[in-house]
Tab-separated table of C-alpha atoms in Angstrom:
chain	number	residue	atom	x	y	z
A	1	MET	CA	116.992	121.849	99.426
A	2	VAL	CA	119.584	125.391	99.471
A	3	LEU	CA	122.698	126.018	101.078
A	4	SER	CA	122.818	128.590	104.133
A	5	ILE	CA	124.972	129.705	106.616
A	6	HIS	CA	124.255	129.830	110.121
A	7	GLN	CA	126.012	133.679	111.762
A	8	THR	CA	127.208	131.496	114.453
A	9	THR	CA	129.897	129.671	112.299
A	10	SER	CA	131.909	132.408	112.026
A	11	GLN	CA	130.276	134.849	114.878
A	12	ARG	CA	134.531	136.808	115.467
A	13	ALA	CA	134.892	138.406	112.158
A	14	GLY	CA	131.459	140.897	113.197
A	15	TYR	CA	127.979	141.210	110.972
A	16	ARG	CA	128.977	143.016	107.808
A	17	LYS	CA	132.312	141.177	107.530
A	18	ILE	CA	130.583	137.776	108.161
A	19	LEU	CA	127.632	137.940	105.068
A	20	GLU	CA	130.702	139.983	102.495
A	21	GLY	CA	132.941	136.869	102.711
A	22	TRP	CA	130.055	134.279	102.491
A	23	ALA	CA	128.852	136.266	99.612
A	24	LYS	CA	132.226	136.307	97.878
A	25	ALA	CA	131.702	132.682	98.222
A	26	GLY	CA	128.703	132.106	96.561
A	27	ILE	CA	126.578	131.901	99.307
A	28	LYS	CA	123.247	133.004	98.983
A	29	TYR	CA	121.160	132.142	101.600
A	30	VAL	CA	122.067	133.244	105.478
A	31	GLU	CA	121.210	132.866	108.347
A	32	ILE	CA	121.124	135.961	110.994
A	33	THR	CA	121.756	135.267	115.213
A	34	ASP	CA	120.381	138.121	118.111
A	35	ARG	CA	124.209	138.218	118.586
A	36	ALA	CA	125.578	139.149	115.997
A	37	LEU	CA	122.977	142.180	115.224
A	38	ASP	CA	122.737	143.357	118.379
A	39	ASP	CA	126.712	143.917	117.820
A	40	PHE	CA	126.480	145.240	114.724
A	41	LEU	CA	123.159	147.713	116.033
A	42	LYS	CA	125.215	149.512	118.729
A	43	THR	CA	125.950	151.337	116.286
A	44	ASP	CA	124.441	151.509	113.007
A	45	SER	CA	120.779	150.653	111.928
A	46	ILE	CA	118.598	148.259	111.438
A	47	ALA	CA	118.309	149.595	107.151
A	48	ALA	CA	121.926	149.162	107.260
A	49	ALA	CA	121.679	145.578	108.409
A	50	LYS	CA	119.036	145.115	105.502
A	51	SER	CA	121.162	146.640	103.308
A	52	VAL	CA	124.296	144.415	104.050
A	53	ILE	CA	121.993	141.794	103.766
A	54	THR	CA	120.799	142.736	100.118
A	55	ASP	CA	123.827	144.951	98.521
A	56	ASN	CA	125.278	141.191	98.670
A	57	GLY	CA	122.522	139.932	97.235
A	58	LEU	CA	121.699	136.846	100.354
A	59	THR	CA	118.385	135.817	101.223
A	60	MET	CA	117.840	136.141	104.775
A	61	VAL	CA	116.028	132.207	105.535
A	62	SER	CA	115.866	132.640	109.756
A	63	GLY	CA	116.545	134.508	112.644
A	64	ALA	CA	118.147	133.125	116.062
A	65	SER	CA	115.808	134.313	119.228
A	66	VAL	CA	117.955	132.333	121.979
A	67	LEU	CA	116.502	132.838	124.619
A	68	GLN	CA	116.330	129.996	128.088
A	69	ASP	CA	112.879	128.553	128.961
A	70	PHE	CA	111.027	129.561	126.290
A	71	TRP	CA	108.811	127.651	125.283
A	72	ASN	CA	106.953	126.912	129.757
A	73	LYS	CA	104.998	129.931	131.098
A	74	ASN	CA	107.882	129.755	133.862
A	75	ALA	CA	108.270	133.521	136.031
A	76	GLY	CA	110.433	135.186	133.444
A	77	PHE	CA	108.212	134.229	130.337
A	78	ALA	CA	106.705	138.095	130.579
A	79	ALA	CA	109.556	139.048	129.527
A	80	GLN	CA	110.977	136.935	127.265
A	81	MET	CA	107.775	137.617	125.239
A	82	GLU	CA	108.539	140.938	124.928
A	83	ILE	CA	112.397	140.248	123.799
A	84	TRP	CA	110.511	137.393	121.111
A	85	LYS	CA	107.985	140.359	120.134
A	86	LYS	CA	111.802	143.132	118.966
A	87	ARG	CA	112.996	139.662	117.042
A	88	CYS	CA	110.221	139.798	115.730
A	89	GLU	CA	110.465	142.672	114.745
A	90	GLN	CA	114.160	143.311	113.472
A	91	PHE	CA	114.071	139.928	111.348
A	92	ALA	CA	110.988	140.638	109.619
A	93	SER	CA	112.322	144.030	108.788
A	94	LEU	CA	115.406	142.297	107.392
A	95	GLY	CA	113.138	139.829	105.313
A	96	SER	CA	112.966	136.842	106.953
A	97	THR	CA	109.543	134.653	106.948
A	98	LYS	CA	110.826	132.551	110.333
A	99	ILE	CA	112.611	132.814	113.523
A	100	TYR	CA	113.468	130.102	115.924
A	101	CYS	CA	114.260	129.946	119.933
A	102	PRO	CA	115.829	126.821	121.021
A	103	SER	CA	114.434	125.016	123.644
A	104	THR	CA	117.169	125.189	126.445
A	105	THR	CA	116.339	125.731	130.176
A	106	ASN	CA	118.496	125.884	132.673
A	107	ARG	CA	116.055	124.803	135.460
A	108	MET	CA	114.941	121.697	137.323
A	109	ILE	CA	111.578	120.843	134.660
A	110	LYS	CA	108.795	118.711	136.472
A	111	ASP	CA	105.659	117.003	134.579
A	112	GLU	CA	102.888	120.320	135.509
A	113	ASP	CA	105.553	122.286	133.139
A	114	TYR	CA	104.873	120.590	130.330
A	115	LYS	CA	101.194	121.424	130.786
A	116	THR	CA	102.129	125.588	130.149
A	117	VAL	CA	103.881	124.791	126.837
A	118	PRO	CA	100.704	125.258	124.758
A	119	ASP	CA	100.173	128.581	125.804
A	120	ALA	CA	103.477	129.435	125.551
A	121	ILE	CA	103.927	128.122	121.900
A	122	ARG	CA	100.167	129.870	121.650
A	123	GLU	CA	101.307	133.230	122.285
A	124	ALA	CA	104.666	133.017	120.478
A	125	GLY	CA	102.826	132.310	117.867
A	126	ASP	CA	99.928	134.846	117.712
A	127	VAL	CA	103.217	137.751	117.934
A	128	ALA	CA	105.098	135.791	114.964
A	129	LYS	CA	101.597	135.643	113.465
A	130	GLN	CA	101.777	140.028	113.360
A	131	TYR	CA	105.090	140.031	111.450
A	132	ASN	CA	103.760	137.025	108.649
A	133	LEU	CA	106.754	134.690	110.659
A	134	THR	CA	106.477	131.682	110.648
A	135	GLY	CA	108.179	130.806	114.722
A	136	MET	CA	110.263	127.902	114.955
A	137	ILE	CA	110.779	125.786	117.986
A	138	GLU	CA	114.485	123.606	117.739
A	139	PHE	CA	115.096	120.778	120.222
A	140	ALA	CA	118.671	120.945	122.026
A	141	ARG	CA	119.657	117.556	123.449
A	142	SER	CA	120.959	118.410	126.514
A	143	SER	CA	117.353	120.131	127.301
A	144	THR	CA	115.797	119.719	130.203
A	145	LEU	CA	112.248	120.315	128.284
A	146	ILE	CA	112.414	119.146	124.674
A	147	ALA	CA	115.049	117.309	123.879
A	148	THR	CA	113.514	115.280	121.269
A	149	LEU	CA	111.911	115.439	117.899
A	150	THR	CA	108.895	113.469	118.946
A	151	THR	CA	108.551	115.957	121.751
A	152	SER	CA	108.400	118.812	120.238
A	153	LEU	CA	106.214	117.231	117.386
A	154	LYS	CA	103.861	116.467	120.126
A	155	LEU	CA	103.483	119.601	121.822
A	156	ILE	CA	103.386	121.997	118.558
A	157	ARG	CA	100.251	119.654	117.570
A	158	GLU	CA	98.965	120.057	120.893
A	159	ALA	CA	99.270	123.882	121.046
A	160	GLY	CA	97.671	123.670	117.066
A	161	HIS	CA	98.678	127.310	116.020
A	162	PRO	CA	99.484	127.849	112.654
A	163	ASN	CA	102.440	129.996	112.689
A	164	ILE	CA	104.980	127.717	115.091
A	165	HIS	CA	106.265	124.444	113.679
A	166	PRO	CA	108.999	122.192	114.434
A	167	MET	CA	112.633	122.709	112.959
A	168	LEU	CA	115.336	120.107	113.010
A	169	ASP	CA	119.272	119.952	114.023
A	170	CYS	CA	121.120	117.309	112.916
A	171	TYR	CA	123.530	117.360	115.638
A	172	HIS	CA	121.002	117.741	118.328
A	173	PHE	CA	118.728	114.823	116.548
A	174	TRP	CA	121.618	112.351	115.816
A	175	SER	CA	123.781	113.226	118.749
A	176	GLY	CA	120.507	112.658	121.110
A	177	MET	CA	118.273	110.358	122.520
A	178	GLY	CA	115.660	110.177	119.476
A	179	LYS	CA	116.504	107.803	116.958
A	180	PHE	CA	116.752	107.907	112.985
A	181	GLU	CA	112.233	106.403	112.583
A	182	ASP	CA	111.448	109.789	114.377
A	183	LEU	CA	111.755	111.250	111.051
A	184	ASP	CA	108.601	109.171	109.737
A	185	MET	CA	106.299	111.092	112.328
A	186	LEU	CA	107.020	114.506	110.089
A	187	LYS	CA	103.599	115.470	108.521
A	188	PRO	CA	104.334	116.488	104.854
A	189	GLY	CA	104.974	119.621	104.745
A	190	GLU	CA	104.950	119.886	108.591
A	191	LEU	CA	108.887	120.905	108.889
A	192	ALA	CA	109.852	124.520	108.412
A	193	HIS	CA	113.655	124.569	108.885
A	194	VAL	CA	117.288	122.578	109.078
A	195	HIS	CA	120.288	123.468	110.875
A	196	PHE	CA	123.105	121.355	109.192
A	197	GLN	CA	125.752	119.591	110.683
A	198	ASP	CA	127.733	116.335	111.308
A	199	THR	CA	129.366	114.794	114.461
A	200	PRO	CA	132.638	112.511	115.057
A	201	ASP	CA	133.419	109.033	115.472
A	202	ILE	CA	133.507	109.492	119.226
A	203	PRO	CA	131.327	107.864	121.975
A	204	ARG	CA	128.102	110.380	122.520
A	205	GLU	CA	129.372	110.909	126.260
A	206	LEU	CA	131.586	113.181	124.475
A	207	PHE	CA	129.416	115.592	121.947
A	208	GLY	CA	129.850	118.843	123.100
A	209	GLN	CA	128.601	122.128	121.265
A	210	GLN	CA	132.238	122.162	119.464
A	211	THR	CA	132.527	118.480	118.042
A	212	ARG	CA	130.190	119.784	115.509
A	213	LEU	CA	131.468	118.832	112.152
A	214	ILE	CA	130.978	120.331	108.180
A	215	PRO	CA	128.479	118.077	107.019
A	216	GLY	CA	130.983	115.026	104.956
A	217	ASP	CA	133.682	115.095	107.661
A	218	GLY	CA	131.631	112.691	110.210
A	219	VAL	CA	129.693	110.094	110.601
A	220	THR	CA	126.127	111.554	110.723
A	221	PRO	CA	123.795	109.121	107.593
A	222	LEU	CA	123.282	112.904	106.570
A	223	VAL	CA	122.756	111.340	102.847
A	224	LYS	CA	119.712	109.015	104.572
A	225	ILE	CA	118.513	112.136	106.396
A	226	LEU	CA	117.614	114.446	103.874
A	227	ARG	CA	116.452	111.620	101.434
A	228	LYS	CA	113.743	110.945	104.105
A	229	LEU	CA	113.230	114.782	104.877
A	230	ALA	CA	112.491	115.498	100.496
A	231	GLU	CA	110.487	112.244	100.671
A	232	LYS	CA	108.887	114.131	103.931
A	233	GLY	CA	108.137	117.156	101.542
A	234	TYR	CA	110.896	119.522	102.782
A	235	ASP	CA	113.124	121.888	100.082
A	236	GLY	CA	113.840	124.518	102.557
A	237	ALA	CA	117.381	125.988	103.897
A	238	LEU	CA	120.456	123.619	104.765
A	239	SER	CA	121.914	125.877	107.226
A	240	VAL	CA	125.679	125.266	109.081
A	241	GLU	CA	125.540	125.731	112.098
A	242	LEU	CA	128.830	124.751	113.950
A	243	PHE	CA	130.683	126.027	117.030
A	244	ILE	CA	134.117	125.224	115.862
A	245	PRO	CA	136.854	127.768	117.301
A	246	GLU	CA	139.166	127.837	114.038
A	247	LEU	CA	136.097	128.526	111.937
A	248	GLN	CA	134.637	131.141	114.150
A	249	ALA	CA	137.807	133.104	113.831
A	250	GLY	CA	138.670	132.525	110.338
A	251	ASP	CA	138.033	134.398	107.263
A	252	PRO	CA	134.503	134.228	106.262
A	253	GLN	CA	135.195	133.811	102.545
A	254	GLU	CA	137.837	130.660	103.046
A	255	VAL	CA	135.530	129.491	105.771
A	256	ALA	CA	132.282	128.964	103.704
A	257	THR	CA	134.100	128.156	100.538
A	258	GLN	CA	135.432	125.577	102.408
A	259	ILE	CA	131.842	124.361	103.527
A	260	ARG	CA	130.235	125.052	100.463
A	261	THR	CA	132.367	122.487	98.839
A	262	LYS	CA	132.151	119.562	101.432
A	263	CYS	CA	128.144	120.235	101.795
A	264	GLU	CA	127.326	120.244	98.418
A	265	LYS	CA	128.848	117.325	97.562
A	266	VAL	CA	126.860	115.658	100.203
A	267	MET	CA	123.184	117.027	98.915
A	268	ARG	CA	124.587	115.727	95.609
A	269	GLU	CA	124.535	112.214	96.597
A	270	ALA	CA	120.983	113.050	98.399
A	271	ASN	CA	119.820	114.352	95.384
A	272	VAL	CA	118.510	118.119	97.005
A	273	LEU	CA	120.411	120.086	95.250
């Protein structure tokens, strides 16, 4: 497996400074966010955005397209699909082979809503295929639609589109309603991407975005999880996505150095580095 960092982790530094700082810390793999890219494109081009990646010896492993209610065909689905198309085009041009959208929703979900999910997945997959991308669903612990790995796998398999795969966010997985044994449901090679975080030793009822920790700083059984994922044939990126204000406002090189030191220790213990 390879260590990556998600741009949200250093988001206040801005697109260019994030990537330049991480590269100085020896990071080779990065995950680009729609937010950071949009801010960069206000004054520069997509070609320049790619140059920042390539000139710093970086490889983009995935891109984040954050859309509310995307994975079911609600009233706003057509408009969101246009955004998904734009993100697919942008991320493909930056050299990515993957794009994901969280399962977050801001409305009540009923049984009949799940009937629309496979069609939504297929439409998103058709667009991703046009750009030679693998699209991914990130299940979110607070989602009223897809909050667990089990639900994600069920719906993706029902849709049966070769360009849509599951991904695993360690924070959403370990702090949510799932259990470790759910990982046994993964088929060899099925998992496409991993977000890598730890959780503190506090009541799970107190968990929020900012309670994510650098891997190795908390109590999530990350070594056990990584070994299980390796058993299932996963050998891709472990992308550190954090919302810690001090890190987001910190110097990207210093932040990446700290993350790399702690993460590589966990990865070595799990024999995946």
